[in-house]
Amino acid sequence: MKTLLPCLLLSLTAVISAAEPIGSYSREIFSDDFAKDGFGKRWGHYKSGSLVKDGVLTGITPEGSDHSAVDNVVIEPERDLQISVKFRYVSDKAKSFNLWFDDKGYKESHAGHICNVNVSPKAVNIGDAKTGNFRNDIYAKKKTPEGLSVEDKEMLKSKNKSFPVTLSLEDWHTLVVVTRGDEIFVSIDGKAVGSFKSEGINHDSKTLISLTTNAVDVQYDDFSIKAPKK
């Protein structure tokens, strides 16, 4: 039994680290069940044609727009957060959506992007935007004729991690994303999808949480933002 105990503890640690972090994210910062038609006062938007009707938020990128529809909520600065949202892909026109954590006061990355989770019917991608794709110099290089160097591309491989999933169209799913220090944990429908560690995630003043719809036909419900107890 003594020799088995370390192995059992090691297995338990592996299971815990693969799931959402243990701890209380019970301090509610914001929630919306979209019960009333129209966006509430705290919602902001960028190049969005999204609407709230019949109990759901429908993400809509206007035709001809050069940017996916962004619908966001400003919060007081927090490092660690838990975001929960129900979602469904209404049709195969829905490509994916992003859950963004930003700091609008941070000037060293494009648009203050810190980190994000992209969810498509076939994959979940977790990214460190602050020190990766949206770091100012990297973002600028991508727009030049020369583009990124081999070294840049190698560096960026360490700033994103992808996990395969299979999500049915038209059915509702529940996404829960937790940031804890330099790590993001993702679960869908109560099952751990995966986690990713990167230094940029540890940014201590996340102030804007956004849903970005790529491009249409994603619906959302029961959106909430929580933080650990103080």
mmCIF file of C-alpha atoms in Angstrom:
data_model
loop_
_atom_site.group_PDB
_atom_site.id
_atom_site.type_symbol
_atom_site.label_atom_id
_atom_site.label_comp_id
_atom_site.label_asym_id
_atom_site.label_seq_id
_atom_site.Cartn_x
_atom_site.Cartn_y
_atom_site.Cartn_z
ATOM 1 C CA MET A 1 0.000 0.000 0.000
ATOM 2 C CA LYS A 2 2.878 2.376 0.841
ATOM 3 C CA THR A 3 4.413 1.908 -2.595
ATOM 4 C CA LEU A 4 1.068 2.499 -4.295
ATOM 5 C CA LEU A 5 0.329 5.752 -2.481
ATOM 6 C CA PRO A 6 2.754 8.003 -4.442
ATOM 7 C CA CYS A 7 1.393 6.621 -7.729
ATOM 8 C CA LEU A 8 -2.182 7.265 -6.639
ATOM 9 C CA LEU A 9 -1.326 10.817 -5.615
ATOM 10 C CA LEU A 10 0.445 11.438 -8.915
ATOM 11 C CA SER A 11 -2.595 10.200 -10.861
ATOM 12 C CA LEU A 12 -4.916 12.385 -8.804
ATOM 13 C CA THR A 13 -2.725 15.438 -9.458
ATOM 14 C CA ALA A 14 -2.831 14.767 -13.210
ATOM 15 C CA VAL A 15 -6.627 14.549 -13.185
ATOM 16 C CA ILE A 16 -6.976 17.780 -11.212
ATOM 17 C CA SER A 17 -4.564 19.711 -13.435
ATOM 18 C CA ALA A 18 -6.447 18.635 -16.560
ATOM 19 C CA ALA A 19 -9.753 19.876 -15.215
ATOM 20 C CA GLU A 20 -10.865 23.306 -14.091
ATOM 21 C CA PRO A 21 -8.826 24.630 -11.170
ATOM 22 C CA ILE A 22 -10.118 23.971 -7.693
ATOM 23 C CA GLY A 23 -11.139 27.161 -5.955
ATOM 24 C CA SER A 24 -14.036 29.510 -5.455
ATOM 25 C CA TYR A 25 -14.880 31.852 -8.317
ATOM 26 C CA SER A 26 -18.074 32.880 -6.573
ATOM 27 C CA ARG A 27 -17.843 36.687 -6.728
ATOM 28 C CA GLU A 28 -20.210 37.634 -9.525
ATOM 29 C CA ILE A 29 -19.119 40.635 -11.563
ATOM 30 C CA PHE A 30 -21.694 40.516 -14.343
ATOM 31 C CA SER A 31 -24.386 38.232 -15.724
ATOM 32 C CA ASP A 32 -27.014 38.393 -18.456
ATOM 33 C CA ASP A 33 -29.612 35.793 -19.388
ATOM 34 C CA PHE A 34 -30.907 37.978 -22.257
ATOM 35 C CA ALA A 35 -34.466 37.648 -20.963
ATOM 36 C CA LYS A 36 -35.350 41.143 -22.237
ATOM 37 C CA ASP A 37 -35.097 42.134 -25.876
ATOM 38 C CA GLY A 38 -32.248 44.550 -26.560
ATOM 39 C CA PHE A 39 -28.791 44.860 -25.022
ATOM 40 C CA GLY A 40 -28.450 46.087 -21.448
ATOM 41 C CA LYS A 41 -26.608 49.329 -20.659
ATOM 42 C CA ARG A 42 -23.293 47.654 -19.776
ATOM 43 C CA TRP A 43 -22.820 46.099 -23.183
ATOM 44 C CA GLY A 44 -20.508 47.763 -25.691
ATOM 45 C CA HIS A 45 -19.965 46.923 -29.356
ATOM 46 C CA TYR A 46 -17.447 47.180 -32.174
ATOM 47 C CA LYS A 47 -18.531 46.732 -35.793
ATOM 48 C CA SER A 48 -21.390 44.580 -34.558
ATOM 49 C CA GLY A 49 -24.843 43.955 -35.925
ATOM 50 C CA SER A 50 -25.645 41.553 -33.090
ATOM 51 C CA LEU A 51 -29.049 41.613 -31.457
ATOM 52 C CA VAL A 52 -30.781 40.342 -28.349
ATOM 53 C CA LYS A 53 -34.209 38.886 -29.016
ATOM 54 C CA ASP A 54 -36.345 35.955 -27.865
ATOM 55 C CA GLY A 55 -34.048 35.196 -24.934
ATOM 56 C CA VAL A 56 -30.731 34.906 -26.770
ATOM 57 C CA LEU A 57 -27.891 37.044 -28.079
ATOM 58 C CA THR A 58 -27.391 36.393 -31.790
ATOM 59 C CA GLY A 59 -23.926 37.350 -33.004
ATOM 60 C CA ILE A 60 -24.018 39.063 -36.389
ATOM 61 C CA THR A 61 -21.126 40.501 -38.373
ATOM 62 C CA PRO A 62 -22.577 43.050 -40.809
ATOM 63 C CA GLU A 63 -22.190 42.189 -44.485
ATOM 64 C CA GLY A 64 -19.029 43.690 -45.948
ATOM 65 C CA SER A 65 -17.494 44.426 -42.524
ATOM 66 C CA ASP A 66 -13.710 44.244 -42.238
ATOM 67 C CA HIS A 67 -13.936 42.954 -38.637
ATOM 68 C CA SER A 68 -15.936 40.261 -36.880
ATOM 69 C CA ALA A 69 -18.752 41.449 -34.613
ATOM 70 C CA VAL A 70 -17.559 42.275 -31.087
ATOM 71 C CA ASP A 71 -19.944 42.520 -28.129
ATOM 72 C CA ASN A 72 -18.233 43.324 -24.846
ATOM 73 C CA VAL A 73 -18.514 44.205 -21.170
ATOM 74 C CA VAL A 74 -16.157 46.538 -19.283
ATOM 75 C CA ILE A 75 -15.173 45.401 -15.775
ATOM 76 C CA GLU A 76 -12.949 46.618 -12.972
ATOM 77 C CA PRO A 77 -9.383 45.222 -13.270
ATOM 78 C CA GLU A 78 -9.082 41.531 -12.396
ATOM 79 C CA ARG A 79 -6.337 38.986 -12.930
ATOM 80 C CA ASP A 80 -8.238 35.716 -12.426
ATOM 81 C CA LEU A 81 -11.686 35.239 -13.937
ATOM 82 C CA GLN A 82 -14.267 32.601 -14.746
ATOM 83 C CA ILE A 83 -16.425 33.162 -17.814
ATOM 84 C CA SER A 84 -19.396 30.936 -18.523
ATOM 85 C CA VAL A 85 -21.644 31.103 -21.594
ATOM 86 C CA LYS A 86 -24.071 28.823 -23.361
ATOM 87 C CA PHE A 87 -23.708 28.802 -27.139
ATOM 88 C CA ARG A 88 -24.917 27.093 -30.255
ATOM 89 C CA TYR A 89 -24.085 27.166 -33.944
ATOM 90 C CA VAL A 90 -27.369 27.828 -35.704
ATOM 91 C CA SER A 91 -26.103 26.695 -39.116
ATOM 92 C CA ASP A 92 -22.950 25.746 -40.979
ATOM 93 C CA LYS A 93 -22.459 29.442 -41.795
ATOM 94 C CA ALA A 94 -21.116 29.792 -38.243
ATOM 95 C CA LYS A 95 -17.337 29.412 -38.362
ATOM 96 C CA SER A 96 -16.349 30.044 -34.729
ATOM 97 C CA PHE A 97 -16.431 32.557 -31.903
ATOM 98 C CA ASN A 98 -13.788 34.059 -29.641
ATOM 99 C CA LEU A 99 -13.900 34.802 -25.948
ATOM 100 C CA TRP A 100 -11.449 37.665 -25.422
ATOM 101 C CA PHE A 101 -9.766 38.970 -22.271
ATOM 102 C CA ASP A 102 -8.382 42.479 -22.872
ATOM 103 C CA ASP A 103 -6.946 45.439 -21.002
ATOM 104 C CA LYS A 104 -7.882 48.637 -22.820
ATOM 105 C CA GLY A 105 -5.236 50.548 -20.864
ATOM 106 C CA TYR A 106 -2.434 48.256 -22.046
ATOM 107 C CA LYS A 107 -0.564 49.741 -25.018
ATOM 108 C CA GLU A 108 2.005 47.043 -25.829
ATOM 109 C CA SER A 109 -0.420 44.801 -27.722
ATOM 110 C CA HIS A 110 -2.905 45.589 -30.474
ATOM 111 C CA ALA A 111 -6.271 46.667 -28.994
ATOM 112 C CA GLY A 112 -5.026 45.712 -25.535
ATOM 113 C CA HIS A 113 -5.490 42.014 -26.319
ATOM 114 C CA ILE A 114 -4.262 39.749 -23.508
ATOM 115 C CA CYS A 115 -5.524 36.222 -24.179
ATOM 116 C CA ASN A 116 -8.385 34.403 -25.861
ATOM 117 C CA VAL A 117 -10.210 31.145 -26.453
ATOM 118 C CA ASN A 118 -11.492 30.395 -29.956
ATOM 119 C CA VAL A 119 -14.225 27.760 -30.257
ATOM 120 C CA SER A 120 -15.211 26.148 -33.552
ATOM 121 C CA PRO A 121 -17.241 22.978 -34.127
ATOM 122 C CA LYS A 122 -14.003 21.030 -34.535
ATOM 123 C CA ALA A 123 -11.383 22.687 -32.315
ATOM 124 C CA VAL A 124 -10.675 24.889 -29.325
ATOM 125 C CA ASN A 125 -7.639 27.154 -29.567
ATOM 126 C CA ILE A 126 -6.173 28.970 -26.558
ATOM 127 C CA GLY A 127 -3.875 31.904 -27.250
ATOM 128 C CA ASP A 128 -1.555 34.231 -25.386
ATOM 129 C CA ALA A 129 -2.148 37.386 -27.423
ATOM 130 C CA LYS A 130 -0.158 39.736 -25.192
ATOM 131 C CA THR A 131 3.200 38.110 -25.905
ATOM 132 C CA GLY A 132 2.158 36.372 -29.125
ATOM 133 C CA ASN A 133 0.131 37.255 -32.231
ATOM 134 C CA PHE A 134 -1.029 40.669 -31.022
ATOM 135 C CA ARG A 135 2.219 41.928 -29.489
ATOM 136 C CA ASN A 136 2.732 45.261 -31.228
ATOM 137 C CA ASP A 137 5.898 44.399 -33.138
ATOM 138 C CA ILE A 138 4.561 41.004 -34.241
ATOM 139 C CA TYR A 139 1.226 42.483 -35.300
ATOM 140 C CA ALA A 140 3.003 45.193 -37.310
ATOM 141 C CA LYS A 141 5.345 42.694 -38.995
ATOM 142 C CA LYS A 142 2.414 40.575 -40.167
ATOM 143 C CA LYS A 143 1.176 43.569 -42.176
ATOM 144 C CA THR A 144 4.471 44.191 -43.979
ATOM 145 C CA PRO A 145 5.483 42.633 -47.321
ATOM 146 C CA GLU A 146 8.335 40.807 -45.581
ATOM 147 C CA GLY A 147 6.033 39.284 -42.989
ATOM 148 C CA LEU A 148 7.224 37.285 -40.013
ATOM 149 C CA SER A 149 10.699 35.807 -39.743
ATOM 150 C CA VAL A 150 11.339 32.104 -39.204
ATOM 151 C CA GLU A 151 12.223 32.935 -35.590
ATOM 152 C CA ASP A 152 8.945 34.815 -35.125
ATOM 153 C CA LYS A 153 6.949 31.894 -36.466
ATOM 154 C CA GLU A 154 8.728 29.470 -34.166
ATOM 155 C CA MET A 155 8.091 31.730 -31.190
ATOM 156 C CA LEU A 156 4.394 31.965 -32.025
ATOM 157 C CA LYS A 157 4.048 28.189 -31.963
ATOM 158 C CA SER A 158 4.628 28.377 -28.214
ATOM 159 C CA LYS A 159 1.934 31.040 -27.733
ATOM 160 C CA ASN A 160 -1.056 28.970 -28.870
ATOM 161 C CA LYS A 161 -2.403 25.516 -28.148
ATOM 162 C CA SER A 162 -5.180 23.690 -29.982
ATOM 163 C CA PHE A 163 -7.451 20.870 -28.835
ATOM 164 C CA PRO A 164 -9.762 18.825 -31.098
ATOM 165 C CA VAL A 165 -13.470 18.754 -30.228
ATOM 166 C CA THR A 166 -16.662 17.639 -31.939
ATOM 167 C CA LEU A 167 -19.566 20.013 -31.350
ATOM 168 C CA SER A 168 -22.925 19.384 -32.951
ATOM 169 C CA LEU A 169 -24.711 22.140 -34.828
ATOM 170 C CA GLU A 170 -27.992 23.516 -33.465
ATOM 171 C CA ASP A 171 -27.515 21.935 -30.004
ATOM 172 C CA TRP A 172 -26.730 24.133 -26.997
ATOM 173 C CA HIS A 173 -23.331 23.732 -25.333
ATOM 174 C CA THR A 174 -21.858 25.348 -22.229
ATOM 175 C CA LEU A 175 -18.368 26.848 -22.298
ATOM 176 C CA VAL A 176 -16.511 27.604 -19.064
ATOM 177 C CA VAL A 177 -13.143 29.374 -19.232
ATOM 178 C CA VAL A 178 -11.057 29.979 -16.122
ATOM 179 C CA THR A 179 -7.866 32.025 -15.888
ATOM 180 C CA ARG A 180 -5.619 31.333 -12.914
ATOM 181 C CA GLY A 181 -2.251 33.046 -12.912
ATOM 182 C CA ASP A 182 -0.476 32.174 -16.154
ATOM 183 C CA GLU A 183 -2.860 29.356 -17.094
ATOM 184 C CA ILE A 184 -6.225 29.065 -18.860
ATOM 185 C CA PHE A 185 -8.544 26.101 -18.284
ATOM 186 C CA VAL A 186 -11.344 25.288 -20.738
ATOM 187 C CA SER A 187 -14.303 22.954 -20.338
ATOM 188 C CA ILE A 188 -17.335 22.341 -22.537
ATOM 189 C CA ASP A 189 -20.491 20.674 -21.279
ATOM 190 C CA GLY A 190 -18.824 19.870 -17.967
ATOM 191 C CA LYS A 191 -15.869 18.030 -19.527
ATOM 192 C CA ALA A 192 -12.297 19.327 -19.505
ATOM 193 C CA VAL A 193 -11.073 20.278 -22.985
ATOM 194 C CA GLY A 194 -7.573 21.314 -21.966
ATOM 195 C CA SER A 195 -5.376 23.969 -20.413
ATOM 196 C CA PHE A 196 -2.531 26.193 -21.563
ATOM 197 C CA LYS A 197 0.216 28.069 -19.696
ATOM 198 C CA SER A 198 1.886 31.201 -21.024
ATOM 199 C CA GLU A 199 3.309 34.306 -19.384
ATOM 200 C CA GLY A 200 0.957 36.819 -20.995
ATOM 201 C CA ILE A 201 -2.095 35.172 -19.458
ATOM 202 C CA ASN A 202 -0.867 36.319 -16.040
ATOM 203 C CA HIS A 203 -1.656 39.966 -16.892
ATOM 204 C CA ASP A 204 -3.143 41.401 -13.711
ATOM 205 C CA SER A 205 -5.639 43.936 -15.065
ATOM 206 C CA LYS A 206 -8.080 42.320 -17.469
ATOM 207 C CA THR A 207 -10.754 44.986 -17.963
ATOM 208 C CA LEU A 208 -12.777 44.000 -21.032
ATOM 209 C CA ILE A 209 -14.481 40.681 -21.800
ATOM 210 C CA SER A 210 -15.725 40.193 -25.356
ATOM 211 C CA LEU A 211 -17.630 37.726 -27.482
ATOM 212 C CA THR A 212 -16.454 37.932 -31.101
ATOM 213 C CA THR A 213 -18.644 36.159 -33.655
ATOM 214 C CA ASN A 214 -16.978 34.780 -36.793
ATOM 215 C CA ALA A 215 -19.040 35.604 -38.754
ATOM 216 C CA VAL A 216 -22.748 34.899 -38.143
ATOM 217 C CA ASP A 217 -25.199 32.295 -36.826
ATOM 218 C CA VAL A 218 -23.775 31.876 -33.326
ATOM 219 C CA GLN A 219 -26.246 32.325 -30.478
ATOM 220 C CA TYR A 220 -25.384 32.895 -26.805
ATOM 221 C CA ASP A 221 -27.248 32.644 -23.506
ATOM 222 C CA ASP A 222 -26.568 32.733 -19.754
ATOM 223 C CA PHE A 223 -23.368 34.770 -19.947
ATOM 224 C CA SER A 224 -21.564 35.365 -16.658
ATOM 225 C CA ILE A 225 -18.301 36.812 -15.386
ATOM 226 C CA LYS A 226 -17.033 35.750 -11.965
ATOM 227 C CA ALA A 227 -13.856 36.247 -9.935
ATOM 228 C CA PRO A 228 -12.380 34.599 -6.833
ATOM 229 C CA LYS A 229 -13.517 35.733 -3.404
ATOM 230 C CA LYS A 230 -11.534 38.674 -2.077
#
